[in-house]
Amino acid sequence: MSGGGGLYLSSNPNLSSNLITNQNPNTLFTRLISLIEAYSAQSHHADSLKDKNFADSNPQVSLSIISGFFNAKAFVEFSRYAHLLRSFCLIIGRLEPSENHTPTLSFDLHNDPFDMSVKDFDYQLQCITDARIAHHFIANANVEILNLRANNVLLHSKLYIVQSPYQQSAIIGSSNFTASGLGIYGDKSNKELNLLCDSKRDTQEALNYFESIRDQSTSCKQEVLDMLHTSFFYHSPKDIFSKILSTLPKQESPTRTESQALQTAVEAFGLYDFQALAARELISRLKRYGIALLADSVGAGKTLTALGVASIYDGITIIAPKNLCA
């Protein structure tokens, strides 16, 4: 496979084609890392030939990307190779992360708000971890993130350029800078098709295109960092439940007349505190919804509680099984 400034030969026979199908092991991520490692080794070797006393050098490989959107997991995977990268530049068309991989916690609320279950809990915690790692990589490495600010223009290009002082290669295709677009999820990744440019001219034209888009873009690095930072905060089910309770309508307190009638019933029927409390709650629900259900274990005094509720109403109708009638 020839690049822009020389010949790049992969030692991996599975990467011998310029066509990148995103099927293991021929994924976009594997190809990019293979290029980065090869160019890094080449630069290291060339520098050592120039200077016999050469021991080590700073990274000399740059990665430049144009993508419609991104997600944190993609940054996490490349953060493992930060020691090989001199610079990392990403130009995005949409500032918000990919909707399919936004690191937020969600809950299922069924008919009863007390029945709450966490959806894909382990996956969501992993997303939070990914956001932390991505934030650290972007904040501390030589990373640049830009956004095309042209009005009413959708940046839909997908371009990946790997450069060193001695070599450069460009990959053009369909993959966005997301974990699925890069092929990181294996067979569950998106079905993508990308092509490694095999001529110096095509690679240079791709680089020129990248620079032209870069000239029309402005930095959005801090905005991306802020978005990632907001996803660090884990809210437990208790936190979410407390928030839900705080938004429920305030209970209507019984009127003075109702309170007096209920207190009379409490004394007359000898209601326990928990029965009196249940009666007040039933009255509140009847006023709010027009209906209420009292359910408790056998022997808890549901009849006495119901008598407490009935004491404030006129025109009471009691429906009971025939064998309970006097």
mmCIF file of C-alpha atoms in Angstrom:
data_model
loop_
_atom_site.group_PDB
_atom_site.id
_atom_site.type_symbol
_atom_site.label_atom_id
_atom_site.label_comp_id
_atom_site.label_asym_id
_atom_site.label_seq_id
_atom_site.Cartn_x
_atom_site.Cartn_y
_atom_site.Cartn_z
ATOM 1 C CA MET A 1 0.000 0.000 0.000
ATOM 2 C CA SER A 2 1.645 3.217 -1.079
ATOM 3 C CA GLY A 3 1.207 6.426 0.841
ATOM 4 C CA GLY A 4 1.909 10.038 0.041
ATOM 5 C CA GLY A 5 5.637 10.092 0.704
ATOM 6 C CA GLY A 6 6.841 6.531 0.259
ATOM 7 C CA LEU A 7 5.795 2.927 0.575
ATOM 8 C CA TYR A 8 3.923 1.567 3.561
ATOM 9 C CA LEU A 9 3.883 -2.216 3.829
ATOM 10 C CA SER A 10 1.810 -3.844 6.524
ATOM 11 C CA SER A 11 3.197 -6.909 8.259
ATOM 12 C CA ASN A 12 -0.385 -8.048 8.780
ATOM 13 C CA PRO A 13 -1.606 -10.071 5.756
ATOM 14 C CA ASN A 14 -5.195 -9.210 6.661
ATOM 15 C CA LEU A 15 -4.430 -5.530 5.957
ATOM 16 C CA SER A 16 -3.005 -6.043 2.470
ATOM 17 C CA SER A 17 -6.031 -4.554 0.693
ATOM 18 C CA ASN A 18 -6.673 -0.839 0.348
ATOM 19 C CA LEU A 19 -10.375 -1.545 0.877
ATOM 20 C CA ILE A 20 -11.391 -1.385 4.547
ATOM 21 C CA THR A 21 -14.636 -3.266 5.172
ATOM 22 C CA ASN A 22 -14.799 -2.873 8.977
ATOM 23 C CA GLN A 23 -15.016 -6.635 9.352
ATOM 24 C CA ASN A 24 -12.496 -8.047 11.827
ATOM 25 C CA PRO A 25 -9.591 -7.751 11.570
ATOM 26 C CA ASN A 26 -9.861 -5.327 8.639
ATOM 27 C CA THR A 27 -11.389 -2.446 10.606
ATOM 28 C CA LEU A 28 -10.730 1.258 10.256
ATOM 29 C CA PHE A 29 -9.334 1.436 13.790
ATOM 30 C CA THR A 30 -6.922 -1.445 13.148
ATOM 31 C CA ARG A 31 -5.744 0.176 9.919
ATOM 32 C CA LEU A 32 -5.193 3.584 11.503
ATOM 33 C CA ILE A 33 -3.233 2.133 14.425
ATOM 34 C CA SER A 34 -1.166 0.048 12.006
ATOM 35 C CA LEU A 35 -0.278 3.212 10.081
ATOM 36 C CA ILE A 36 0.487 5.185 13.243
ATOM 37 C CA GLU A 37 2.774 2.476 14.610
ATOM 38 C CA ALA A 38 4.543 1.980 11.271
ATOM 39 C CA TYR A 39 5.123 5.701 10.728
ATOM 40 C CA SER A 40 6.312 6.120 14.303
ATOM 41 C CA ALA A 41 8.833 3.302 13.916
ATOM 42 C CA GLN A 42 9.952 4.701 10.565
ATOM 43 C CA SER A 43 10.513 8.166 12.041
ATOM 44 C CA HIS A 44 12.381 6.705 14.999
ATOM 45 C CA HIS A 45 14.637 4.717 12.669
ATOM 46 C CA ALA A 46 15.295 7.695 10.374
ATOM 47 C CA ASP A 47 16.195 9.925 13.315
ATOM 48 C CA SER A 48 18.578 7.324 14.696
ATOM 49 C CA LEU A 49 20.384 7.186 11.342
ATOM 50 C CA LYS A 50 20.798 10.963 11.349
ATOM 51 C CA ASP A 51 22.251 10.995 14.836
ATOM 52 C CA LYS A 52 24.350 8.071 16.052
ATOM 53 C CA ASN A 53 23.877 9.268 19.624
ATOM 54 C CA PHE A 54 20.104 9.302 19.171
ATOM 55 C CA ALA A 55 18.285 7.645 22.065
ATOM 56 C CA ASP A 56 14.668 8.686 21.669
ATOM 57 C CA SER A 57 12.559 11.435 20.147
ATOM 58 C CA ASN A 58 9.240 13.095 20.662
ATOM 59 C CA PRO A 59 6.268 11.659 18.754
ATOM 60 C CA GLN A 60 6.276 12.736 15.117
ATOM 61 C CA VAL A 61 3.022 11.259 13.850
ATOM 62 C CA SER A 62 -0.090 13.411 13.403
ATOM 63 C CA LEU A 63 -3.673 12.231 13.010
ATOM 64 C CA SER A 64 -6.170 14.540 11.293
ATOM 65 C CA ILE A 65 -9.858 13.650 11.022
ATOM 66 C CA ILE A 66 -13.047 15.043 9.508
ATOM 67 C CA SER A 67 -16.245 13.458 10.807
ATOM 68 C CA GLY A 68 -19.927 14.264 10.958
ATOM 69 C CA PHE A 69 -20.010 13.532 14.690
ATOM 70 C CA PHE A 70 -18.145 11.661 17.422
ATOM 71 C CA ASN A 71 -18.492 9.793 20.686
ATOM 72 C CA ALA A 72 -16.369 9.403 23.811
ATOM 73 C CA LYS A 73 -15.522 5.739 23.203
ATOM 74 C CA ALA A 74 -13.631 6.631 20.026
ATOM 75 C CA PHE A 75 -11.406 9.040 21.979
ATOM 76 C CA VAL A 76 -10.827 6.363 24.616
ATOM 77 C CA GLU A 77 -9.452 3.906 22.056
ATOM 78 C CA PHE A 78 -7.000 6.435 20.606
ATOM 79 C CA SER A 79 -5.946 7.663 24.044
ATOM 80 C CA ARG A 80 -4.053 4.372 24.416
ATOM 81 C CA TYR A 81 -1.759 5.526 21.606
ATOM 82 C CA ALA A 82 -1.310 9.118 22.761
ATOM 83 C CA HIS A 83 2.422 8.458 23.289
ATOM 84 C CA LEU A 84 2.797 7.946 19.523
ATOM 85 C CA LEU A 85 0.919 11.075 18.447
ATOM 86 C CA ARG A 86 2.446 14.504 18.087
ATOM 87 C CA SER A 87 -0.959 16.017 17.386
ATOM 88 C CA PHE A 88 -4.581 15.005 17.004
ATOM 89 C CA CYS A 89 -7.008 17.232 15.104
ATOM 90 C CA LEU A 90 -10.710 16.464 14.728
ATOM 91 C CA ILE A 91 -13.093 18.601 12.682
ATOM 92 C CA ILE A 92 -16.731 17.774 13.363
ATOM 93 C CA GLY A 93 -19.937 18.765 11.656
ATOM 94 C CA ARG A 94 -22.175 18.341 14.699
ATOM 95 C CA LEU A 95 -21.078 19.467 18.128
ATOM 96 C CA GLU A 96 -23.303 17.090 20.100
ATOM 97 C CA PRO A 97 -21.988 13.542 20.580
ATOM 98 C CA SER A 98 -23.568 10.688 18.675
ATOM 99 C CA GLU A 99 -27.076 10.164 20.084
ATOM 100 C CA ASN A 100 -26.632 6.397 20.143
ATOM 101 C CA HIS A 101 -23.693 6.617 22.527
ATOM 102 C CA THR A 102 -24.367 9.620 24.701
ATOM 103 C CA PRO A 103 -23.092 8.831 28.201
ATOM 104 C CA THR A 104 -26.173 9.541 30.269
ATOM 105 C CA LEU A 105 -28.153 7.445 32.732
ATOM 106 C CA SER A 106 -31.744 6.568 31.930
ATOM 107 C CA PHE A 107 -34.527 4.830 33.800
ATOM 108 C CA ASP A 108 -37.682 2.930 32.947
ATOM 109 C CA LEU A 109 -40.748 4.407 34.591
ATOM 110 C CA HIS A 110 -43.693 2.036 34.323
ATOM 111 C CA ASN A 111 -47.292 2.609 35.353
ATOM 112 C CA ASP A 112 -46.286 2.919 38.982
ATOM 113 C CA PRO A 113 -43.484 5.441 39.680
ATOM 114 C CA PHE A 114 -42.406 3.237 42.568
ATOM 115 C CA ASP A 115 -41.501 0.508 40.064
ATOM 116 C CA MET A 116 -38.169 1.783 38.806
ATOM 117 C CA SER A 117 -35.472 -0.232 37.094
ATOM 118 C CA VAL A 118 -32.180 0.882 35.601
ATOM 119 C CA LYS A 119 -31.684 0.261 31.910
ATOM 120 C CA ASP A 120 -28.360 -1.293 30.859
ATOM 121 C CA PHE A 121 -26.788 -0.204 34.132
ATOM 122 C CA ASP A 122 -23.325 -1.670 33.471
ATOM 123 C CA TYR A 123 -23.221 -0.165 29.985
ATOM 124 C CA GLN A 124 -24.148 3.271 31.299
ATOM 125 C CA LEU A 125 -21.480 3.158 33.992
ATOM 126 C CA GLN A 126 -18.971 2.219 31.285
ATOM 127 C CA CYS A 127 -20.104 5.253 29.283
ATOM 128 C CA ILE A 128 -19.381 7.471 32.288
ATOM 129 C CA THR A 129 -15.906 5.929 32.579
ATOM 130 C CA ASP A 130 -15.349 6.507 28.857
ATOM 131 C CA ALA A 131 -16.344 10.152 29.242
ATOM 132 C CA ARG A 132 -13.763 10.610 32.011
ATOM 133 C CA ILE A 133 -10.970 9.025 29.957
ATOM 134 C CA ALA A 134 -11.930 11.009 26.852
ATOM 135 C CA HIS A 135 -11.986 14.233 28.873
ATOM 136 C CA HIS A 136 -8.509 13.520 30.259
ATOM 137 C CA PHE A 137 -7.114 12.705 26.806
ATOM 138 C CA ILE A 138 -8.561 15.817 25.169
ATOM 139 C CA ALA A 139 -7.579 18.127 28.027
ATOM 140 C CA ASN A 140 -4.006 16.914 28.468
ATOM 141 C CA ALA A 141 -2.824 15.728 25.068
ATOM 142 C CA ASN A 142 -2.073 17.879 22.035
ATOM 143 C CA VAL A 143 -5.658 17.565 20.831
ATOM 144 C CA GLU A 144 -7.512 20.093 18.720
ATOM 145 C CA ILE A 145 -11.261 19.898 18.063
ATOM 146 C CA LEU A 146 -12.880 22.207 15.537
ATOM 147 C CA ASN A 147 -16.399 22.787 14.305
ATOM 148 C CA LEU A 148 -17.362 23.996 10.839
ATOM 149 C CA ARG A 149 -19.320 27.181 11.507
ATOM 150 C CA ALA A 150 -20.712 27.741 8.017
ATOM 151 C CA ASN A 151 -24.424 28.558 8.175
ATOM 152 C CA ASN A 152 -26.847 25.993 6.746
ATOM 153 C CA VAL A 153 -23.995 23.702 5.687
ATOM 154 C CA LEU A 154 -23.840 20.102 6.889
ATOM 155 C CA LEU A 155 -20.313 18.722 7.107
ATOM 156 C CA HIS A 156 -20.802 15.087 6.144
ATOM 157 C CA SER A 157 -17.269 14.206 5.005
ATOM 158 C CA LYS A 158 -15.310 11.347 6.562
ATOM 159 C CA LEU A 159 -11.561 11.667 6.172
ATOM 160 C CA TYR A 160 -8.606 10.284 8.152
ATOM 161 C CA ILE A 161 -5.028 11.434 7.490
ATOM 162 C CA VAL A 162 -1.931 9.967 9.149
ATOM 163 C CA GLN A 163 1.263 12.000 8.707
ATOM 164 C CA SER A 164 4.913 11.886 9.660
ATOM 165 C CA PRO A 165 7.875 13.894 8.347
ATOM 166 C CA TYR A 166 8.545 11.027 5.944
ATOM 167 C CA GLN A 167 5.140 9.649 5.013
ATOM 168 C CA GLN A 168 1.448 10.440 4.802
ATOM 169 C CA SER A 169 -1.666 8.419 4.041
ATOM 170 C CA ALA A 170 -5.330 9.280 3.654
ATOM 171 C CA ILE A 171 -8.405 7.117 4.191
ATOM 172 C CA ILE A 172 -11.736 8.230 2.752
ATOM 173 C CA GLY A 173 -15.079 6.517 3.253
ATOM 174 C CA SER A 174 -18.240 6.290 5.318
ATOM 175 C CA SER A 175 -17.000 5.949 8.917
ATOM 176 C CA ASN A 176 -17.691 8.651 11.469
ATOM 177 C CA PHE A 177 -15.390 9.049 14.469
ATOM 178 C CA THR A 178 -17.407 6.742 16.706
ATOM 179 C CA ALA A 179 -16.593 3.370 18.212
ATOM 180 C CA SER A 180 -19.028 1.669 15.864
ATOM 181 C CA GLY A 181 -17.801 3.607 12.847
ATOM 182 C CA LEU A 182 -14.213 2.611 13.642
ATOM 183 C CA GLY A 183 -15.169 -1.063 13.939
ATOM 184 C CA ILE A 184 -14.334 -1.349 17.640
ATOM 185 C CA TYR A 185 -17.472 -3.367 18.442
ATOM 186 C CA GLY A 186 -16.545 -6.154 16.040
ATOM 187 C CA ASP A 187 -19.488 -7.737 14.266
ATOM 188 C CA LYS A 188 -21.857 -5.370 16.098
ATOM 189 C CA SER A 189 -20.172 -2.330 14.536
ATOM 190 C CA ASN A 190 -21.639 -0.371 11.655
ATOM 191 C CA LYS A 191 -21.258 -1.808 8.185
ATOM 192 C CA GLU A 192 -18.827 0.708 6.714
ATOM 193 C CA LEU A 193 -16.646 0.954 3.627
ATOM 194 C CA ASN A 194 -13.434 3.004 3.515
ATOM 195 C CA LEU A 195 -10.553 3.229 1.070
ATOM 196 C CA LEU A 196 -6.865 3.893 1.665
ATOM 197 C CA CYS A 197 -5.633 6.255 -1.053
ATOM 198 C CA ASP A 198 -2.859 4.558 -3.004
ATOM 199 C CA SER A 199 -1.385 7.547 -4.799
ATOM 200 C CA LYS A 200 0.634 10.547 -3.725
ATOM 201 C CA ARG A 201 -1.624 12.867 -5.711
ATOM 202 C CA ASP A 202 -4.875 11.647 -4.110
ATOM 203 C CA THR A 203 -3.359 11.797 -0.654
ATOM 204 C CA GLN A 204 -2.160 15.361 -1.197
ATOM 205 C CA GLU A 205 -5.568 16.426 -2.509
ATOM 206 C CA ALA A 206 -7.187 14.921 0.569
ATOM 207 C CA LEU A 207 -4.764 16.863 2.760
ATOM 208 C CA ASN A 208 -5.539 20.070 0.850
ATOM 209 C CA TYR A 209 -9.254 19.441 1.382
ATOM 210 C CA PHE A 210 -8.690 18.974 5.104
ATOM 211 C CA GLU A 211 -6.770 22.244 5.341
ATOM 212 C CA SER A 212 -9.503 24.107 3.437
ATOM 213 C CA ILE A 213 -12.160 22.865 5.889
ATOM 214 C CA ARG A 214 -9.862 23.664 8.785
ATOM 215 C CA ASP A 215 -9.565 27.266 7.606
ATOM 216 C CA GLN A 216 -13.375 27.583 7.801
ATOM 217 C CA SER A 217 -13.627 26.082 11.280
ATOM 218 C CA THR A 218 -13.255 27.399 14.801
ATOM 219 C CA SER A 219 -12.238 25.683 18.014
ATOM 220 C CA CYS A 220 -14.942 23.941 20.034
ATOM 221 C CA LYS A 221 -12.580 22.009 22.300
ATOM 222 C CA GLN A 222 -13.808 23.645 25.490
ATOM 223 C CA GLU A 223 -17.427 23.016 24.556
ATOM 224 C CA VAL A 224 -16.677 19.329 24.016
ATOM 225 C CA LEU A 225 -14.829 19.182 27.340
ATOM 226 C CA ASP A 226 -17.785 20.810 29.085
ATOM 227 C CA MET A 227 -20.233 18.317 27.582
ATOM 228 C CA LEU A 228 -18.072 15.381 28.620
ATOM 229 C CA HIS A 229 -17.660 16.824 32.103
ATOM 230 C CA THR A 230 -21.412 17.045 32.678
ATOM 231 C CA SER A 231 -21.690 13.291 32.086
ATOM 232 C CA PHE A 232 -19.323 12.492 34.973
ATOM 233 C CA PHE A 233 -21.991 12.959 37.585
ATOM 234 C CA TYR A 234 -23.722 9.736 38.500
ATOM 235 C CA HIS A 235 -27.197 10.081 39.952
ATOM 236 C CA SER A 236 -28.281 7.023 41.923
ATOM 237 C CA PRO A 237 -31.823 5.629 41.648
ATOM 238 C CA LYS A 238 -32.491 7.238 45.036
ATOM 239 C CA ASP A 239 -31.442 10.649 43.646
ATOM 240 C CA ILE A 240 -33.705 10.226 40.633
ATOM 241 C CA PHE A 241 -36.608 9.024 42.776
ATOM 242 C CA SER A 242 -36.211 11.974 45.155
ATOM 243 C CA LYS A 243 -36.264 14.322 42.180
ATOM 244 C CA ILE A 244 -39.455 12.711 40.890
ATOM 245 C CA LEU A 245 -41.124 13.034 44.280
ATOM 246 C CA SER A 246 -40.210 16.713 44.439
ATOM 247 C CA THR A 247 -42.131 17.338 41.206
ATOM 248 C CA LEU A 248 -45.344 15.643 42.344
ATOM 249 C CA PRO A 249 -48.288 17.954 43.123
ATOM 250 C CA LYS A 250 -48.521 19.105 46.695
ATOM 251 C CA GLN A 251 -51.098 17.262 48.754
ATOM 252 C CA GLU A 252 -54.248 19.144 49.616
ATOM 253 C CA SER A 253 -54.654 19.413 53.354
ATOM 254 C CA PRO A 254 -58.104 18.556 54.778
ATOM 255 C CA THR A 255 -60.272 21.544 55.585
ATOM 256 C CA ARG A 256 -60.840 22.476 59.210
ATOM 257 C CA THR A 257 -64.288 20.856 59.167
ATOM 258 C CA GLU A 258 -62.865 17.666 57.620
ATOM 259 C CA SER A 259 -60.043 17.554 60.155
ATOM 260 C CA GLN A 260 -62.491 17.896 63.030
ATOM 261 C CA ALA A 261 -64.742 15.151 61.600
ATOM 262 C CA LEU A 262 -61.765 12.856 61.099
ATOM 263 C CA GLN A 263 -60.475 13.509 64.604
ATOM 264 C CA THR A 264 -63.904 12.647 66.003
ATOM 265 C CA ALA A 265 -63.822 9.357 64.041
ATOM 266 C CA VAL A 266 -60.312 8.609 65.290
ATOM 267 C CA GLU A 267 -61.473 8.944 68.868
ATOM 268 C CA ALA A 268 -64.815 7.179 68.323
ATOM 269 C CA PHE A 269 -63.407 4.148 66.540
ATOM 270 C CA GLY A 270 -60.066 4.076 68.323
ATOM 271 C CA LEU A 271 -57.912 4.389 65.197
ATOM 272 C CA TYR A 272 -54.219 3.828 65.610
ATOM 273 C CA ASP A 273 -51.804 6.464 64.341
ATOM 274 C CA PHE A 274 -51.005 4.540 61.145
ATOM 275 C CA GLN A 275 -54.739 4.093 60.454
ATOM 276 C CA ALA A 276 -55.408 7.802 60.964
ATOM 277 C CA LEU A 277 -52.485 8.624 58.646
ATOM 278 C CA ALA A 278 -53.880 6.266 56.001
ATOM 279 C CA ALA A 279 -57.309 7.894 56.324
ATOM 280 C CA ARG A 280 -55.829 11.356 55.731
ATOM 281 C CA GLU A 281 -53.940 10.071 52.661
ATOM 282 C CA LEU A 282 -57.096 8.465 51.275
ATOM 283 C CA ILE A 283 -59.029 11.705 51.725
ATOM 284 C CA SER A 284 -56.271 13.608 49.932
ATOM 285 C CA ARG A 285 -56.277 11.162 47.007
ATOM 286 C CA LEU A 286 -60.073 11.236 46.769
ATOM 287 C CA LYS A 287 -59.988 15.024 46.498
ATOM 288 C CA ARG A 288 -57.198 14.938 43.905
ATOM 289 C CA TYR A 289 -58.192 11.957 41.743
ATOM 290 C CA GLY A 290 -61.806 11.219 42.689
ATOM 291 C CA ILE A 291 -60.867 7.644 43.546
ATOM 292 C CA ALA A 292 -58.608 5.873 46.032
ATOM 293 C CA LEU A 293 -57.713 2.284 46.897
ATOM 294 C CA LEU A 294 -56.890 1.052 50.383
ATOM 295 C CA ALA A 295 -54.936 -2.210 50.423
ATOM 296 C CA ASP A 296 -53.247 -3.689 53.461
ATOM 297 C CA SER A 297 -52.555 -7.045 55.059
ATOM 298 C CA VAL A 298 -55.242 -8.972 56.931
ATOM 299 C CA GLY A 299 -55.929 -7.605 60.391
ATOM 300 C CA ALA A 300 -54.434 -4.154 59.783
ATOM 301 C CA GLY A 301 -57.763 -2.441 60.332
ATOM 302 C CA LYS A 302 -58.826 -1.475 56.822
ATOM 303 C CA THR A 303 -62.469 -1.309 57.923
ATOM 304 C CA LEU A 304 -61.674 1.115 60.734
ATOM 305 C CA THR A 305 -59.586 3.250 58.361
ATOM 306 C CA ALA A 306 -62.489 3.295 55.893
ATOM 307 C CA LEU A 307 -64.843 4.392 58.674
ATOM 308 C CA GLY A 308 -62.498 7.291 59.367
ATOM 309 C CA VAL A 309 -62.688 8.330 55.702
ATOM 310 C CA ALA A 310 -66.475 7.874 55.557
ATOM 311 C CA SER A 311 -66.928 10.162 58.559
ATOM 312 C CA ILE A 312 -66.351 13.286 56.464
ATOM 313 C CA TYR A 313 -68.705 12.305 53.617
ATOM 314 C CA ASP A 314 -72.476 12.161 53.204
ATOM 315 C CA GLY A 315 -74.398 9.678 51.085
ATOM 316 C CA ILE A 316 -72.094 6.711 51.655
ATOM 317 C CA THR A 317 -72.706 3.514 49.676
ATOM 318 C CA ILE A 318 -71.184 0.291 50.977
ATOM 319 C CA ILE A 319 -70.937 -2.714 48.660
ATOM 320 C CA ALA A 320 -70.052 -5.941 50.440
ATOM 321 C CA PRO A 321 -70.230 -9.700 49.766
ATOM 322 C CA LYS A 322 -73.648 -11.158 50.629
ATOM 323 C CA ASN A 323 -72.272 -13.387 53.404
ATOM 324 C CA LEU A 324 -71.004 -10.293 55.265
ATOM 325 C CA CYS A 325 -74.416 -8.654 55.398
ATOM 326 C CA ALA A 326 -76.107 -8.608 58.811
#
